[in-house]
Amino acid sequence: MKDVQRGHVIDDDIESWTPHKVGDWLRSKGETLASYANSFEDEGINGHRLMLLKEGTLKRKLGVQSLGHRKEISSQIQALMKGRKNWLKL
């Protein structure tokens, strides 16, 4: 699957991503989201957990205090999931 915004190839098996792979994905989304990569890795957020994250968890457990940043992370996760669903339909 291809991340059109950045031109990166994304592993289609998101649920098997390790916390490090999730961190790499965040780093690929720009400086703002990259700043949270270590937190996600330290908390063991793997691909399966990434797809289950809610905005409240981003704030309480992962330290994403900015509403705008939480919305951006949520939006990127939704885009990732949508892209995965579209790819699986092929």
PDB file of N, CA and C in Angstrom:
ATOM      1  N   MET A   1       0.859  -1.162   0.000  1.00  0.00           N
ATOM      2  CA  MET A   1       0.000   0.000   0.000  1.00  0.00           C
ATOM      3  C   MET A   1       0.910   1.232   0.000  1.00  0.00           C
ATOM      4  N   LYS A   2       0.478   2.289  -0.616  1.00  0.00           N
ATOM      5  CA  LYS A   2       1.295   3.493  -0.725  1.00  0.00           C
ATOM      6  C   LYS A   2       0.651   4.637   0.045  1.00  0.00           C
ATOM      7  N   ASP A   3       1.456   5.322   0.837  1.00  0.00           N
ATOM      8  CA  ASP A   3       1.032   6.518   1.543  1.00  0.00           C
ATOM      9  C   ASP A   3       1.203   7.670   0.562  1.00  0.00           C
ATOM     10  N   VAL A   4       0.112   8.089  -0.054  1.00  0.00           N
ATOM     11  CA  VAL A   4       0.157   9.066  -1.128  1.00  0.00           C
ATOM     12  C   VAL A   4       0.746  10.388  -0.670  1.00  0.00           C
ATOM     13  N   GLN A   5       0.439  10.827   0.546  1.00  0.00           N
ATOM     14  CA  GLN A   5       0.928  12.118   1.032  1.00  0.00           C
ATOM     15  C   GLN A   5       2.452  12.174   1.065  1.00  0.00           C
ATOM     16  N   ARG A   6       3.070  11.127   1.454  1.00  0.00           N
ATOM     17  CA  ARG A   6       4.519  11.142   1.643  1.00  0.00           C
ATOM     18  C   ARG A   6       5.266  10.266   0.636  1.00  0.00           C
ATOM     19  N   GLY A   7       4.530   9.429  -0.107  1.00  0.00           N
ATOM     20  CA  GLY A   7       5.166   8.563  -1.080  1.00  0.00           C
ATOM     21  C   GLY A   7       5.861   7.359  -0.470  1.00  0.00           C
ATOM     22  N   HIS A   8       5.550   7.041   0.790  1.00  0.00           N
ATOM     23  CA  HIS A   8       6.161   5.889   1.444  1.00  0.00           C
ATOM     24  C   HIS A   8       5.335   4.637   1.185  1.00  0.00           C
ATOM     25  N   VAL A   9       6.002   3.520   1.120  1.00  0.00           N
ATOM     26  CA  VAL A   9       5.291   2.255   1.052  1.00  0.00           C
ATOM     27  C   VAL A   9       4.973   1.834   2.473  1.00  0.00           C
ATOM     28  N   ILE A  10       3.722   1.461   2.713  1.00  0.00           N
ATOM     29  CA  ILE A  10       3.284   1.056   4.045  1.00  0.00           C
ATOM     30  C   ILE A  10       2.989  -0.439   4.032  1.00  0.00           C
ATOM     31  N   ASP A  11       3.495  -1.127   5.010  1.00  0.00           N
ATOM     32  CA  ASP A  11       3.234  -2.546   5.185  1.00  0.00           C
ATOM     33  C   ASP A  11       1.730  -2.740   5.326  1.00  0.00           C
ATOM     34  N   ASP A  12       1.152  -3.618   4.516  1.00  0.00           N
ATOM     35  CA  ASP A  12      -0.293  -3.780   4.525  1.00  0.00           C
ATOM     36  C   ASP A  12      -0.805  -4.502   5.763  1.00  0.00           C
ATOM     37  N   ASP A  13       0.046  -5.156   6.518  1.00  0.00           N
ATOM     38  CA  ASP A  13      -0.385  -5.886   7.709  1.00  0.00           C
ATOM     39  C   ASP A  13      -0.147  -5.017   8.947  1.00  0.00           C
ATOM     40  N   ILE A  14      -0.938  -3.968   9.067  1.00  0.00           N
ATOM     41  CA  ILE A  14      -0.771  -2.987  10.140  1.00  0.00           C
ATOM     42  C   ILE A  14      -0.845  -3.651  11.515  1.00  0.00           C
ATOM     43  N   GLU A  15      -1.712  -4.624  11.653  1.00  0.00           N
ATOM     44  CA  GLU A  15      -1.868  -5.270  12.961  1.00  0.00           C
ATOM     45  C   GLU A  15      -0.596  -5.955  13.432  1.00  0.00           C
ATOM     46  N   SER A  16       0.323  -6.253  12.530  1.00  0.00           N
ATOM     47  CA  SER A  16       1.568  -6.915  12.933  1.00  0.00           C
ATOM     48  C   SER A  16       2.695  -5.926  13.199  1.00  0.00           C
ATOM     49  N   TRP A  17       2.419  -4.617  13.046  1.00  0.00           N
ATOM     50  CA  TRP A  17       3.462  -3.626  13.296  1.00  0.00           C
ATOM     51  C   TRP A  17       3.937  -3.682  14.739  1.00  0.00           C
ATOM     52  N   THR A  18       5.218  -3.559  14.912  1.00  0.00           N
ATOM     53  CA  THR A  18       5.814  -3.459  16.244  1.00  0.00           C
ATOM     54  C   THR A  18       5.692  -2.004  16.723  1.00  0.00           C
ATOM     55  N   PRO A  19       5.915  -1.757  18.009  1.00  0.00           N
ATOM     56  CA  PRO A  19       5.935  -0.364  18.470  1.00  0.00           C
ATOM     57  C   PRO A  19       6.957   0.490  17.705  1.00  0.00           C
ATOM     58  N   HIS A  20       8.093  -0.102  17.347  1.00  0.00           N
ATOM     59  CA  HIS A  20       9.094   0.654  16.587  1.00  0.00           C
ATOM     60  C   HIS A  20       8.557   1.031  15.209  1.00  0.00           C
ATOM     61  N   LYS A  21       7.842   0.127  14.555  1.00  0.00           N
ATOM     62  CA  LYS A  21       7.253   0.417  13.242  1.00  0.00           C
ATOM     63  C   LYS A  21       6.205   1.533  13.369  1.00  0.00           C
ATOM     64  N   VAL A  22       5.409   1.510  14.439  1.00  0.00           N
ATOM     65  CA  VAL A  22       4.440   2.584  14.686  1.00  0.00           C
ATOM     66  C   VAL A  22       5.183   3.908  14.862  1.00  0.00           C
ATOM     67  N   GLY A  23       6.291   3.874  15.613  1.00  0.00           N
ATOM     68  CA  GLY A  23       7.102   5.076  15.775  1.00  0.00           C
ATOM     69  C   GLY A  23       7.634   5.592  14.446  1.00  0.00           C
ATOM     70  N   ASP A  24       8.089   4.679  13.610  1.00  0.00           N
ATOM     71  CA  ASP A  24       8.573   5.074  12.278  1.00  0.00           C
ATOM     72  C   ASP A  24       7.457   5.701  11.456  1.00  0.00           C
ATOM     73  N   TRP A  25       6.263   5.145  11.559  1.00  0.00           N
ATOM     74  CA  TRP A  25       5.113   5.683  10.834  1.00  0.00           C
ATOM     75  C   TRP A  25       4.817   7.117  11.303  1.00  0.00           C
ATOM     76  N   LEU A  26       4.827   7.332  12.622  1.00  0.00           N
ATOM     77  CA  LEU A  26       4.609   8.680  13.145  1.00  0.00           C
ATOM     78  C   LEU A  26       5.695   9.638  12.654  1.00  0.00           C
ATOM     79  N   ARG A  27       6.933   9.177  12.651  1.00  0.00           N
ATOM     80  CA  ARG A  27       8.034  10.025  12.180  1.00  0.00           C
ATOM     81  C   ARG A  27       7.859  10.402  10.708  1.00  0.00           C
ATOM     82  N   SER A  28       7.237   9.518   9.939  1.00  0.00           N
ATOM     83  CA  SER A  28       7.037   9.790   8.508  1.00  0.00           C
ATOM     84  C   SER A  28       5.941  10.827   8.274  1.00  0.00           C
ATOM     85  N   LYS A  29       5.195  11.173   9.312  1.00  0.00           N
ATOM     86  CA  LYS A  29       4.068  12.100   9.191  1.00  0.00           C
ATOM     87  C   LYS A  29       4.436  13.540   9.512  1.00  0.00           C
ATOM     88  N   GLY A  30       5.703  13.807   9.673  1.00  0.00           N
ATOM     89  CA  GLY A  30       6.135  15.181   9.904  1.00  0.00           C
ATOM     90  C   GLY A  30       6.600  15.420  11.324  1.00  0.00           C
ATOM     91  N   GLU A  31       7.181  16.576  11.510  1.00  0.00           N
ATOM     92  CA  GLU A  31       7.831  16.925  12.773  1.00  0.00           C
ATOM     93  C   GLU A  31       6.889  16.879  13.980  1.00  0.00           C
ATOM     94  N   THR A  32       5.677  17.381  13.803  1.00  0.00           N
ATOM     95  CA  THR A  32       4.738  17.428  14.934  1.00  0.00           C
ATOM     96  C   THR A  32       4.417  16.030  15.443  1.00  0.00           C
ATOM     97  N   LEU A  33       4.016  15.134  14.555  1.00  0.00           N
ATOM     98  CA  LEU A  33       3.662  13.782  14.989  1.00  0.00           C
ATOM     99  C   LEU A  33       4.898  12.987  15.380  1.00  0.00           C
ATOM    100  N   ALA A  34       6.027  13.271  14.749  1.00  0.00           N
ATOM    101  CA  ALA A  34       7.277  12.582  15.093  1.00  0.00           C
ATOM    102  C   ALA A  34       7.645  12.807  16.556  1.00  0.00           C
ATOM    103  N   SER A  35       7.234  13.945  17.104  1.00  0.00           N
ATOM    104  CA  SER A  35       7.572  14.242  18.501  1.00  0.00           C
ATOM    105  C   SER A  35       6.900  13.276  19.481  1.00  0.00           C
ATOM    106  N   TYR A  36       5.901  12.536  19.031  1.00  0.00           N
ATOM    107  CA  TYR A  36       5.214  11.572  19.893  1.00  0.00           C
ATOM    108  C   TYR A  36       5.686  10.132  19.676  1.00  0.00           C
ATOM    109  N   ALA A  37       6.566   9.914  18.729  1.00  0.00           N
ATOM    110  CA  ALA A  37       6.980   8.554  18.381  1.00  0.00           C
ATOM    111  C   ALA A  37       7.568   7.803  19.575  1.00  0.00           C
ATOM    112  N   ASN A  38       8.450   8.447  20.319  1.00  0.00           N
ATOM    113  CA  ASN A  38       9.069   7.760  21.459  1.00  0.00           C
ATOM    114  C   ASN A  38       8.043   7.382  22.514  1.00  0.00           C
ATOM    115  N   SER A  39       7.064   8.243  22.746  1.00  0.00           N
ATOM    116  CA  SER A  39       6.016   7.956  23.723  1.00  0.00           C
ATOM    117  C   SER A  39       5.219   6.721  23.306  1.00  0.00           C
ATOM    118  N   PHE A  40       4.860   6.646  22.031  1.00  0.00           N
ATOM    119  CA  PHE A  40       4.126   5.491  21.529  1.00  0.00           C
ATOM    120  C   PHE A  40       4.966   4.218  21.688  1.00  0.00           C
ATOM    121  N   GLU A  41       6.244   4.311  21.356  1.00  0.00           N
ATOM    122  CA  GLU A  41       7.130   3.152  21.486  1.00  0.00           C
ATOM    123  C   GLU A  41       7.279   2.741  22.948  1.00  0.00           C
ATOM    124  N   ASP A  42       7.513   3.723  23.827  1.00  0.00           N
ATOM    125  CA  ASP A  42       7.692   3.429  25.258  1.00  0.00           C
ATOM    126  C   ASP A  42       6.455   2.779  25.869  1.00  0.00           C
ATOM    127  N   GLU A  43       5.274   3.157  25.384  1.00  0.00           N
ATOM    128  CA  GLU A  43       4.029   2.593  25.907  1.00  0.00           C
ATOM    129  C   GLU A  43       3.613   1.309  25.191  1.00  0.00           C
ATOM    130  N   GLY A  44       4.432   0.841  24.257  1.00  0.00           N
ATOM    131  CA  GLY A  44       4.156  -0.436  23.593  1.00  0.00           C
ATOM    132  C   GLY A  44       2.993  -0.382  22.615  1.00  0.00           C
ATOM    133  N   ILE A  45       2.794   0.770  21.975  1.00  0.00           N
ATOM    134  CA  ILE A  45       1.689   0.880  21.016  1.00  0.00           C
ATOM    135  C   ILE A  45       2.110   0.212  19.709  1.00  0.00           C
ATOM    136  N   ASN A  46       1.602  -0.982  19.513  1.00  0.00           N
ATOM    137  CA  ASN A  46       1.872  -1.711  18.268  1.00  0.00           C
ATOM    138  C   ASN A  46       0.747  -1.416  17.271  1.00  0.00           C
ATOM    139  N   GLY A  47       0.787  -2.055  16.127  1.00  0.00           N
ATOM    140  CA  GLY A  47      -0.209  -1.783  15.097  1.00  0.00           C
ATOM    141  C   GLY A  47      -1.629  -2.070  15.529  1.00  0.00           C
ATOM    142  N   HIS A  48      -1.825  -3.170  16.226  1.00  0.00           N
ATOM    143  CA  HIS A  48      -3.169  -3.529  16.701  1.00  0.00           C
ATOM    144  C   HIS A  48      -3.695  -2.470  17.661  1.00  0.00           C
ATOM    145  N   ARG A  49      -2.863  -2.087  18.612  1.00  0.00           N
ATOM    146  CA  ARG A  49      -3.280  -1.070  19.597  1.00  0.00           C
ATOM    147  C   ARG A  49      -3.470   0.290  18.936  1.00  0.00           C
ATOM    148  N   LEU A  50      -2.656   0.601  17.926  1.00  0.00           N
ATOM    149  CA  LEU A  50      -2.788   1.869  17.214  1.00  0.00           C
ATOM    150  C   LEU A  50      -4.185   2.025  16.642  1.00  0.00           C
ATOM    151  N   MET A  51      -4.698   0.962  16.041  1.00  0.00           N
ATOM    152  CA  MET A  51      -6.016   1.028  15.413  1.00  0.00           C
ATOM    153  C   MET A  51      -7.150   1.142  16.425  1.00  0.00           C
ATOM    154  N   LEU A  52      -6.875   0.849  17.684  1.00  0.00           N
ATOM    155  CA  LEU A  52      -7.899   0.915  18.731  1.00  0.00           C
ATOM    156  C   LEU A  52      -7.844   2.204  19.543  1.00  0.00           C
ATOM    157  N   LEU A  53      -6.825   3.033  19.317  1.00  0.00           N
ATOM    158  CA  LEU A  53      -6.642   4.241  20.126  1.00  0.00           C
ATOM    159  C   LEU A  53      -7.800   5.218  19.984  1.00  0.00           C
ATOM    160  N   LYS A  54      -8.173   5.801  21.088  1.00  0.00           N
ATOM    161  CA  LYS A  54      -9.190   6.855  21.146  1.00  0.00           C
ATOM    162  C   LYS A  54      -8.500   8.147  21.574  1.00  0.00           C
ATOM    163  N   GLU A  55      -9.118   9.271  21.286  1.00  0.00           N
ATOM    164  CA  GLU A  55      -8.522  10.563  21.621  1.00  0.00           C
ATOM    165  C   GLU A  55      -8.247  10.716  23.113  1.00  0.00           C
ATOM    166  N   GLY A  56      -9.134  10.190  23.945  1.00  0.00           N
ATOM    167  CA  GLY A  56      -8.926  10.273  25.392  1.00  0.00           C
ATOM    168  C   GLY A  56      -7.662   9.547  25.829  1.00  0.00           C
ATOM    169  N   THR A  57      -7.378   8.416  25.220  1.00  0.00           N
ATOM    170  CA  THR A  57      -6.171   7.659  25.534  1.00  0.00           C
ATOM    171  C   THR A  57      -4.934   8.426  25.083  1.00  0.00           C
ATOM    172  N   LEU A  58      -5.041   9.081  23.930  1.00  0.00           N
ATOM    173  CA  LEU A  58      -3.907   9.883  23.454  1.00  0.00           C
ATOM    174  C   LEU A  58      -3.530  10.931  24.495  1.00  0.00           C
ATOM    175  N   LYS A  59      -4.526  11.532  25.106  1.00  0.00           N
ATOM    176  CA  LYS A  59      -4.266  12.583  26.097  1.00  0.00           C
ATOM    177  C   LYS A  59      -3.803  12.003  27.431  1.00  0.00           C
ATOM    178  N   ARG A  60      -4.587  11.072  27.966  1.00  0.00           N
ATOM    179  CA  ARG A  60      -4.319  10.564  29.314  1.00  0.00           C
ATOM    180  C   ARG A  60      -3.092   9.675  29.396  1.00  0.00           C
ATOM    181  N   LYS A  61      -2.923   8.786  28.457  1.00  0.00           N
ATOM    182  CA  LYS A  61      -1.859   7.783  28.554  1.00  0.00           C
ATOM    183  C   LYS A  61      -0.614   8.105  27.736  1.00  0.00           C
ATOM    184  N   LEU A  62      -0.781   8.864  26.652  1.00  0.00           N
ATOM    185  CA  LEU A  62       0.353   9.101  25.765  1.00  0.00           C
ATOM    186  C   LEU A  62       0.845  10.544  25.789  1.00  0.00           C
ATOM    187  N   GLY A  63       0.223  11.386  26.606  1.00  0.00           N
ATOM    188  CA  GLY A  63       0.711  12.742  26.805  1.00  0.00           C
ATOM    189  C   GLY A  63       0.489  13.712  25.662  1.00  0.00           C
ATOM    190  N   VAL A  64      -0.476  13.407  24.800  1.00  0.00           N
ATOM    191  CA  VAL A  64      -0.776  14.311  23.684  1.00  0.00           C
ATOM    192  C   VAL A  64      -1.780  15.339  24.202  1.00  0.00           C
ATOM    193  N   GLN A  65      -1.275  16.442  24.756  1.00  0.00           N
ATOM    194  CA  GLN A  65      -2.128  17.435  25.403  1.00  0.00           C
ATOM    195  C   GLN A  65      -2.855  18.339  24.416  1.00  0.00           C
ATOM    196  N   SER A  66      -2.242  18.617  23.289  1.00  0.00           N
ATOM    197  CA  SER A  66      -2.830  19.520  22.305  1.00  0.00           C
ATOM    198  C   SER A  66      -4.018  18.857  21.596  1.00  0.00           C
ATOM    199  N   LEU A  67      -5.166  19.524  21.640  1.00  0.00           N
ATOM    200  CA  LEU A  67      -6.343  19.017  20.941  1.00  0.00           C
ATOM    201  C   LEU A  67      -6.057  18.864  19.449  1.00  0.00           C
ATOM    202  N   GLY A  68      -5.387  19.855  18.877  1.00  0.00           N
ATOM    203  CA  GLY A  68      -5.057  19.786  17.458  1.00  0.00           C
ATOM    204  C   GLY A  68      -4.181  18.596  17.117  1.00  0.00           C
ATOM    205  N   HIS A  69      -3.233  18.277  17.971  1.00  0.00           N
ATOM    206  CA  HIS A  69      -2.358  17.132  17.738  1.00  0.00           C
ATOM    207  C   HIS A  69      -3.135  15.830  17.865  1.00  0.00           C
ATOM    208  N   ARG A  70      -4.032  15.759  18.859  1.00  0.00           N
ATOM    209  CA  ARG A  70      -4.856  14.551  19.003  1.00  0.00           C
ATOM    210  C   ARG A  70      -5.716  14.341  17.765  1.00  0.00           C
ATOM    211  N   LYS A  71      -6.300  15.438  17.265  1.00  0.00           N
ATOM    212  CA  LYS A  71      -7.141  15.341  16.062  1.00  0.00           C
ATOM    213  C   LYS A  71      -6.311  14.894  14.863  1.00  0.00           C
ATOM    214  N   GLU A  72      -5.090  15.416  14.742  1.00  0.00           N
ATOM    215  CA  GLU A  72      -4.225  15.045  13.621  1.00  0.00           C
ATOM    216  C   GLU A  72      -3.833  13.573  13.694  1.00  0.00           C
ATOM    217  N   ILE A  73      -3.457  13.106  14.878  1.00  0.00           N
ATOM    218  CA  ILE A  73      -3.102  11.695  15.037  1.00  0.00           C
ATOM    219  C   ILE A  73      -4.310  10.820  14.710  1.00  0.00           C
ATOM    220  N   SER A  74      -5.469  11.172  15.238  1.00  0.00           N
ATOM    221  CA  SER A  74      -6.691  10.402  14.960  1.00  0.00           C
ATOM    222  C   SER A  74      -7.000  10.388  13.468  1.00  0.00           C
ATOM    223  N   SER A  75      -6.844  11.527  12.821  1.00  0.00           N
ATOM    224  CA  SER A  75      -7.091  11.626  11.391  1.00  0.00           C
ATOM    225  C   SER A  75      -6.125  10.741  10.596  1.00  0.00           C
ATOM    226  N   GLN A  76      -4.877  10.740  10.996  1.00  0.00           N
ATOM    227  CA  GLN A  76      -3.880   9.903  10.312  1.00  0.00           C
ATOM    228  C   GLN A  76      -4.159   8.416  10.525  1.00  0.00           C
ATOM    229  N   ILE A  77      -4.595   8.053  11.726  1.00  0.00           N
ATOM    230  CA  ILE A  77      -4.946   6.651  11.991  1.00  0.00           C
ATOM    231  C   ILE A  77      -6.144   6.250  11.132  1.00  0.00           C
ATOM    232  N   GLN A  78      -7.153   7.116  11.060  1.00  0.00           N
ATOM    233  CA  GLN A  78      -8.329   6.822  10.236  1.00  0.00           C
ATOM    234  C   GLN A  78      -7.951   6.676   8.766  1.00  0.00           C
ATOM    235  N   ALA A  79      -7.067   7.547   8.281  1.00  0.00           N
ATOM    236  CA  ALA A  79      -6.618   7.454   6.885  1.00  0.00           C
ATOM    237  C   ALA A  79      -5.864   6.144   6.650  1.00  0.00           C
ATOM    238  N   LEU A  80      -5.075   5.758   7.624  1.00  0.00           N
ATOM    239  CA  LEU A  80      -4.339   4.500   7.520  1.00  0.00           C
ATOM    240  C   LEU A  80      -5.302   3.324   7.454  1.00  0.00           C
ATOM    241  N   MET A  81      -6.303   3.342   8.319  1.00  0.00           N
ATOM    242  CA  MET A  81      -7.291   2.259   8.331  1.00  0.00           C
ATOM    243  C   MET A  81      -8.118   2.245   7.050  1.00  0.00           C
ATOM    244  N   LYS A  82      -8.483   3.407   6.556  1.00  0.00           N
ATOM    245  CA  LYS A  82      -9.250   3.499   5.315  1.00  0.00           C
ATOM    246  C   LYS A  82      -8.426   2.968   4.149  1.00  0.00           C
ATOM    247  N   GLY A  83      -7.172   3.354   4.090  1.00  0.00           N
ATOM    248  CA  GLY A  83      -6.290   2.862   3.034  1.00  0.00           C
ATOM    249  C   GLY A  83      -6.133   1.360   3.092  1.00  0.00           C
ATOM    250  N   ARG A  84      -6.068   0.835   4.294  1.00  0.00           N
ATOM    251  CA  ARG A  84      -5.952  -0.623   4.475  1.00  0.00           C
ATOM    252  C   ARG A  84      -7.205  -1.314   3.976  1.00  0.00           C
ATOM    253  N   LYS A  85      -8.377  -0.781   4.311  1.00  0.00           N
ATOM    254  CA  LYS A  85      -9.636  -1.381   3.871  1.00  0.00           C
ATOM    255  C   LYS A  85      -9.758  -1.338   2.357  1.00  0.00           C
ATOM    256  N   ASN A  86      -9.355  -0.211   1.748  1.00  0.00           N
ATOM    257  CA  ASN A  86      -9.401  -0.103   0.293  1.00  0.00           C
ATOM    258  C   ASN A  86      -8.465  -1.095  -0.359  1.00  0.00           C
ATOM    259  N   TRP A  87      -7.281  -1.287   0.233  1.00  0.00           N
ATOM    260  CA  TRP A  87      -6.310  -2.213  -0.321  1.00  0.00           C
ATOM    261  C   TRP A  87      -6.829  -3.644  -0.215  1.00  0.00           C
ATOM    262  N   LEU A  88      -7.483  -3.962   0.900  1.00  0.00           N
ATOM    263  CA  LEU A  88      -7.987  -5.325   1.095  1.00  0.00           C
ATOM    264  C   LEU A  88      -9.133  -5.656   0.122  1.00  0.00           C
ATOM    265  N   LYS A  89      -9.826  -4.634  -0.389  1.00  0.00           N
ATOM    266  CA  LYS A  89     -10.910  -4.864  -1.330  1.00  0.00           C
ATOM    267  C   LYS A  89     -10.409  -5.275  -2.700  1.00  0.00           C
ATOM    268  N   LEU A  90      -9.151  -4.957  -3.018  1.00  0.00           N
ATOM    269  CA  LEU A  90      -8.616  -5.258  -4.345  1.00  0.00           C
ATOM    270  C   LEU A  90      -8.518  -6.739  -4.609  1.00  0.00           C
TER     271      LEU A  90
END
